Amino acid sequence: MGRAPRVVVVSARAGIVVTGTEVLTGRVADRNGPWLAEQLRLLGVDVGHVVVVGDRPEDLRAALGFMAGTGVTLVITSGGLGPTADDLTAQVVGDVQGRPSVVDHALEQRITAIVERLMARRGWRADPAATAAGVRKQAQVPEGATVLEPVGTAPGLVVPPGEGRDGPTVLVLPGPPSELQGMWPAAVAAPAMRVALAGSEELRQETVRLWGTLEAQLALTLRRHEEDLGGLEITTCLRDGELEIVTRFPPSAQPAYERLGTVLADEYADTLFSTGPTLDELVARGFADRGWTVATGESCTGGLLAARLTERPGSSAWVLGGVTAYANSAKEQLLDVPAEVLAEHGAVSPEVAVALAEGARSRFGADVGVGITGVAGPDGGTADKPVGTVHLCVAGPDGSAARALRLPGTRSAVRERSVTMAMHLLRSSLLGGPGA
Amino acid sequence: MGRAPRVVVVSARAGIVVTGTEVLTGRVADRNGPWLAEQLRLLGVDVGHVVVVGDRPEDLRAALGFMAGTGVTLVITSGGLGPTADDLTAQVVGDVQGRPSVVDHALEQRITAIVERLMARRGWRADPAATAAGVRKQAQVPEGATVLEPVGTAPGLVVPPGEGRDGPTVLVLPGPPSELQGMWPAAVAAPAMRVALAGSEELRQETVRLWGTLEAQLALTLRRHEEDLGGLEITTCLRDGELEIVTRFPPSAQPAYERLGTVLADEYADTLFSTGPTLDELVARGFADRGWTVATGESCTGGLLAARLTERPGSSAWVLGGVTAYANSAKEQLLDVPAEVLAEHGAVSPEVAVALAEGARSRFGADVGVGITGVAGPDGGTADKPVGTVHLCVAGPDGSAARALRLPGTRSAVRERSVTMAMHLLRSSLLGGPGA
């Protein structure tokens, strides 16, 4: 990944502290850091660091100290607001801000009502003493903090620095992503937050996607046009063959962004496939525009392509379904792959990819069929067909397109990349543009 | 999540710095921080913080300074080693450690050979001047650093503090997970790393999994037995109904861990479903032990269950396949769901879940069939069958088991939780134990 000409945009800066041993050790993937960074970006607030810490108060204290030292005006924490005595975020933040915590009795009653309703609905039982202690702990509020009403059972907090102190305001949010996201509008609206966000100026963000261009080549282009691109912060990221170019800029740099768009359209006409929408959005749009339906016949990807196509709301309008045909007998019986073809060419072959696509198409009565067969590994590879050998076919009203791939990586990587390649093959079949 | 009795184990401590604007902004999920934290744990090295920074050198410098201030003996960075001039990690680390970078000409030649081979294999073309500049940049090495040979094109580096300086050793690794992971054995074996890791003592880690117990209830149990559990660091995490209890301890605390095991087995006999293996491992083991095969009939989950079952290497021994029957016509034609049942009860009904399971079972000739149908949302919900209504059925040689669910959350959450619930239903059908 690389970066090209940029100017520093004057704006508010914030830091994010994600707490939780389960996140630090990777048992749970952090979804809050990236989500918060994106929300802050939309508000024109620059994020320099996301720190992940475990459940040790001294580590949280160190992270808050670091953030304050970077000169941010706002720190957002996620997690550590649970009912157990070791969920310590609110108390540590109160201490760091010089605002000791006390029980908010009205809040305690509101949380009690929430917990009782929740347990009744789920039919759960718990020790009343344990529950009451948990609620009392969650109702501890640093003096002078703003309470954000619970979405789950934990309230959020806006904790400005104590009287006569400097440093950032700390916004304390719960760890479950649905609770954190549900609380965000109230957090942004809180008067104490508006003070911390003063000086932010909304940034624009645009994305261009290339398929099959090297980063180094693009870097050269950007350097050559450096003088025309002042005011743009351009980052590039290469992933599964897609070079994503994200540009952020203040409204005053819109003309420079127009110049960049012209340069890219001129020099990368053969690889530029999107000036915004993601690959998945383009595929969905392609089916909607044509009024076509699709069905899948998958072997090595085991249903991942069908799962990806149906991830989009409303996809039932154009996805009829698919067959995961892992066993050869399933390929024959559910997708009409001829036994002779399997015997002659083997299950991993261009011929079987075509038969899977055609079989899916006819069995589901779909306009378009997609076939995928390959060796995902780690076992099953041969000298002739090593792990990573994958054959794709898209069959539709206008004919068919096929690709043979040799993909590097683990079982999981081979499966995911196969699906991405199939999506590109679908996109180019539906919409034209750079082929897979 | 909560934490119970723990002692601080004396061991080496490390910090992790993940670089990349695409990671900071969430366009790419960080897989390196959690992976490195886990590897360090296995070496008995404690990790206090993972910091994610963008591509700004001043932010990276601040993160390295913070890590040094926490008293760690080792900092690991990932990313920022690409060929473009803005990939600055190696240079910034060299500056911070007081070791200016110079071109390593032998390394430059080795990288050139790698890049030429790579481009020839992929049939890519690039400007020779751009390529040479990229290679020279990647061959910049801080004086006195140990070079770790490239797995992709970027070398890794072990950079001890400069002469007469204090502070941690910095291990610089590339960002692509396959390259980082491929380089890890060489990194750990480097003499300069052994110095940084001195004092680490391997920790043991054990996991117990409960299905349907509240965290607050468990916290109460742990507090009651606090005196017997000295030396254990216990963290709990509730996810999709599974309460995962992870305990880390030095070998000397093994007897305390045995006591914890007895307490959990006694008090949570009705929810304890694993003393180690994950849900997916248990399901795989259940099929292997019984010699049974499985096929899926999925509607709202769109292939996700088949994809999850086939994610495991060797799963082709027991997964025959599945049908994603999104359209009603596909339910009828590929899985023999009677049109009358669809008309009478609707596609989202216990009756259709049973028919999907039976249809998958008979069409694939599998021992066990799984049926899933539901409303994943955001549209399609009714007063009677709101978004999140899901029906599951597992049909096998010993009869069938069914569940009706009302799941909260987004489309994606409903789909994923449905699959997890189906896995639990498979587990309890195969192995007994707490039901789904």
XYZ file of N, CA, C and O in Angstrom, chain A residues 253-326:
296
model
N -10.623 21.134 -2.706
C -9.745 20.397 -3.618
C -10.524 19.591 -4.654
O -9.951 18.750 -5.353
N -11.815 19.868 -4.786
C -12.629 19.122 -5.757
C -12.022 19.191 -7.179
O -11.956 18.174 -7.865
N -11.561 20.392 -7.640
C -10.977 20.441 -8.999
C -9.769 19.502 -9.145
O -9.603 18.866 -10.183
N -8.944 19.411 -8.111
C -7.794 18.500 -8.186
C -8.285 17.063 -8.304
O -7.711 16.241 -9.033
N -9.380 16.746 -7.596
C -9.896 15.385 -7.704
C -10.417 15.101 -9.115
O -10.223 14.004 -9.643
N -11.033 16.113 -9.732
C -11.501 15.929 -11.121
C -10.305 15.619 -12.029
O -10.386 14.769 -12.926
N -9.184 16.319 -11.784
C -7.990 16.073 -12.609
C -7.496 14.638 -12.416
O -7.125 13.953 -13.376
N -7.504 14.175 -11.167
C -7.084 12.795 -10.912
C -7.971 11.808 -11.667
O -7.486 10.856 -12.289
N -9.285 12.058 -11.627
C -10.219 11.168 -12.315
C -9.903 11.072 -13.800
O -9.924 9.978 -14.389
N -9.569 12.219 -14.410
C -9.234 12.226 -15.839
C -7.960 11.433 -16.113
O -7.880 10.642 -17.050
N -6.964 11.640 -15.263
C -5.695 10.916 -15.434
C -5.927 9.408 -15.380
O -5.445 8.638 -16.223
N -6.692 8.964 -14.379
C -6.921 7.525 -14.214
C -7.721 6.962 -15.381
O -7.415 5.889 -15.909
N -8.755 7.699 -15.800
C -9.583 7.221 -16.906
C -8.759 7.109 -18.191
O -8.933 6.178 -18.977
N -7.823 8.048 -18.397
C -6.989 8.031 -19.598
C -5.973 6.895 -19.564
O -5.823 6.143 -20.509
N -5.262 6.778 -18.435
C -4.104 5.883 -18.416
C -4.461 4.448 -18.040
O -3.668 3.541 -18.267
N -5.628 4.240 -17.431
C -5.965 2.889 -16.974
C -7.311 2.421 -17.517
O -8.052 1.703 -16.850
N -7.599 2.838 -18.760
C -8.889 2.485 -19.363
C -9.088 0.969 -19.391
O -10.217 0.474 -19.289
N -7.983 0.213 -19.515
C -8.134 -1.239 -19.664
C -8.244 -1.977 -18.329
O -8.467 -3.185 -18.310
N -8.065 -1.287 -17.207
C -8.194 -1.981 -15.914
C -9.197 -1.311 -14.973
O -9.606 -1.909 -13.982
N -9.610 -0.074 -15.282
C -10.540 0.639 -14.397
C -11.939 0.036 -14.534
O -12.522 0.058 -15.616
N -12.439 -0.523 -13.448
C -13.779 -1.119 -13.570
C -14.822 -0.450 -12.694
O -16.011 -0.743 -12.809
N -14.405 0.474 -11.830
C -15.405 1.148 -10.995
C -14.919 2.510 -10.533
O -13.761 2.674 -10.157
N -15.810 3.506 -10.560
C -15.498 4.808 -9.960
C -16.335 4.969 -8.701
O -16.833 6.053 -8.397
N -16.507 3.916 -7.963
C -17.253 3.998 -6.711
C -17.717 2.639 -6.228
O -17.143 2.079 -5.321
N -18.743 2.100 -6.889
C -19.368 0.888 -6.356
C -18.376 -0.255 -6.175
O -17.412 -0.376 -6.933
N -18.628 -1.088 -5.181
C -17.796 -2.263 -4.981
C -18.141 -3.305 -6.042
O -19.159 -3.217 -6.732
N -17.280 -4.290 -6.122
C -17.508 -5.412 -7.025
C -18.898 -6.020 -6.804
O -19.640 -6.279 -7.762
N -19.269 -6.221 -5.536
C -20.559 -6.854 -5.243
C -21.721 -5.972 -5.670
O -22.743 -6.463 -6.165
N -21.563 -4.656 -5.489
C -22.620 -3.738 -5.926
C -22.772 -3.771 -7.445
O -23.890 -3.743 -7.966
N -21.643 -3.841 -8.151
C -21.704 -3.873 -9.616
C -22.393 -5.137 -10.109
O -23.186 -5.097 -11.047
N -22.081 -6.273 -9.476
C -22.709 -7.526 -9.888
C -24.221 -7.442 -9.651
O -25.020 -7.790 -10.526
N -24.607 -6.937 -8.480
C -26.032 -6.813 -8.173
C -26.715 -5.897 -9.190
O -27.796 -6.194 -9.705
N -26.051 -4.783 -9.491
C -26.614 -3.834 -10.450
C -26.735 -4.470 -11.830
O -27.712 -4.253 -12.548
N -25.735 -5.266 -12.211
C -25.742 -5.937 -13.502
C -26.959 -6.848 -13.643
O -27.645 -6.838 -14.673
N -27.248 -7.611 -12.589
C -28.415 -8.491 -12.649
C -29.708 -7.682 -12.684
O -30.634 -7.996 -13.430
N -29.762 -6.621 -11.871
C -30.971 -5.796 -11.832
C -31.216 -5.157 -13.196
O -32.334 -5.203 -13.724
N -30.152 -4.595 -13.813
C -30.305 -3.911 -15.095
C -30.788 -4.864 -16.189
O -31.604 -4.496 -17.027
N -30.244 -6.069 -16.188
C -30.589 -7.006 -17.256
C -31.883 -7.767 -16.961
O -32.418 -8.434 -17.832
N -32.299 -7.745 -15.695
C -33.467 -8.533 -15.314
C -33.189 -10.025 -15.344
O -34.089 -10.829 -15.564
N -31.945 -10.395 -15.135
C -31.562 -11.799 -15.180
C -31.514 -12.408 -13.781
O -31.380 -11.703 -12.786
N -31.590 -13.733 -13.739
C -31.437 -14.469 -12.473
C -30.180 -15.333 -12.550
O -29.629 -15.568 -13.624
N -29.737 -15.799 -11.375
C -28.494 -16.575 -11.324
C -28.640 -17.778 -10.391
O -29.416 -17.735 -9.429
N -27.897 -18.837 -10.702
C -27.784 -19.998 -9.818
C -26.342 -20.495 -9.865
O -25.650 -20.291 -10.867
N -25.903 -21.101 -8.773
C -24.501 -21.508 -8.673
C -24.368 -23.025 -8.569
O -25.231 -23.695 -8.020
N -23.252 -23.532 -9.100
C -22.881 -24.926 -8.906
C -21.456 -24.955 -8.392
O -20.515 -24.714 -9.139
N -21.311 -25.169 -7.075
C -20.001 -25.012 -6.439
C -19.461 -26.331 -5.930
O -20.188 -27.109 -5.324
N -18.159 -26.537 -6.136
C -17.522 -27.665 -5.481
C -16.587 -27.140 -4.384
O -17.001 -27.007 -3.240
N -15.339 -26.742 -4.738
C -14.349 -26.422 -3.697
C -14.754 -25.239 -2.822
O -14.307 -25.136 -1.681
N -15.572 -24.327 -3.333
C -15.941 -23.155 -2.537
C -17.113 -23.450 -1.599
O -17.466 -22.610 -0.768
N -17.708 -24.612 -1.739
C -18.629 -25.146 -0.725
C -19.805 -24.264 -0.332
O -20.286 -24.367 0.794
N -20.267 -23.389 -1.210
C -21.416 -22.557 -0.870
C -21.050 -21.102 -0.614
O -21.933 -20.267 -0.417
N -19.745 -20.806 -0.629
C -19.320 -19.428 -0.325
C -19.797 -18.426 -1.372
O -20.093 -17.280 -1.037
N -19.842 -18.843 -2.634
C -20.307 -17.904 -3.662
C -21.799 -17.612 -3.468
O -22.220 -16.450 -3.512
N -22.582 -18.662 -3.226
C -24.017 -18.446 -2.970
C -24.194 -17.553 -1.743
O -25.026 -16.641 -1.733
N -23.400 -17.809 -0.702
C -23.505 -17.006 0.521
C -23.154 -15.549 0.241
O -23.795 -14.629 0.751
N -22.132 -15.321 -0.613
C -21.743 -13.944 -0.927
C -22.816 -13.243 -1.755
O -23.142 -12.080 -1.505
N -23.379 -13.948 -2.717
C -24.433 -13.341 -3.549
C -25.669 -13.015 -2.710
O -26.327 -11.997 -2.934
N -25.983 -13.864 -1.725
C -27.203 -13.654 -0.937
C -26.958 -12.765 0.278
O -27.885 -12.504 1.040
N -25.711 -12.314 0.469
C -25.422 -11.411 1.591
C -26.159 -10.076 1.420
O -26.512 -9.413 2.397
N -26.403 -9.693 0.172
C -27.034 -8.393 -0.089
C -28.530 -8.437 0.172
O -29.223 -9.329 -0.317
N -29.043 -7.428 0.912
C -30.500 -7.319 1.057
C -31.150 -7.257 -0.328
O -30.615 -6.612 -1.224
N -32.259 -7.952 -0.478
C -32.970 -7.890 -1.742
C -32.441 -8.833 -2.807
O -32.963 -8.870 -3.927
N -31.418 -9.615 -2.477
C -30.813 -10.484 -3.492
C -31.762 -11.594 -3.930
O -31.551 -12.216 -4.973
N -32.819 -11.838 -3.145
C -33.751 -12.895 -3.550
C -34.430 -12.547 -4.869
O -34.986 -13.415 -5.525
N -34.373 -11.276 -5.281
C -34.963 -10.893 -6.567
C -34.204 -11.507 -7.738
O -34.771 -11.712 -8.803
N -32.936 -11.813 -7.557
C -32.163 -12.315 -8.705
C -31.350 -13.580 -8.418
O -30.874 -14.217 -9.338
N -31.203 -13.959 -7.157
C -30.530 -15.227 -6.850
C -31.595 -16.301 -6.658
O -32.416 -16.203 -5.747
N -31.594 -17.322 -7.503
C -32.552 -18.409 -7.324
C -32.020 -19.433 -6.339
O -32.790 -20.064 -5.621
N -30.716 -19.607 -6.305
C -30.127 -20.559 -5.369
C -28.869 -21.170 -5.929
O -28.256 -20.623 -6.857
N -28.472 -22.316 -5.353
C -27.256 -22.970 -5.819
C -27.131 -24.349 -5.237
O -27.828 -24.691 -4.280
N -26.250 -25.105 -5.834
C -25.959 -26.426 -5.288
C -24.485 -26.477 -4.911
O -23.626 -26.084 -5.702
N -24.214 -26.910 -3.663
C -22.859 -27.253 -3.286
C -22.717 -28.749 -3.556
O -23.332 -29.563 -2.867
N -21.967 -29.079 -4.593
C -21.842 -30.489 -4.981
C -20.436 -30.937 -4.625
O -19.520 -30.876 -5.441
N -20.282 -31.366 -3.371
C -18.953 -31.754 -2.902
C -18.633 -33.154 -3.408
O -17.574 -33.391 -3.953
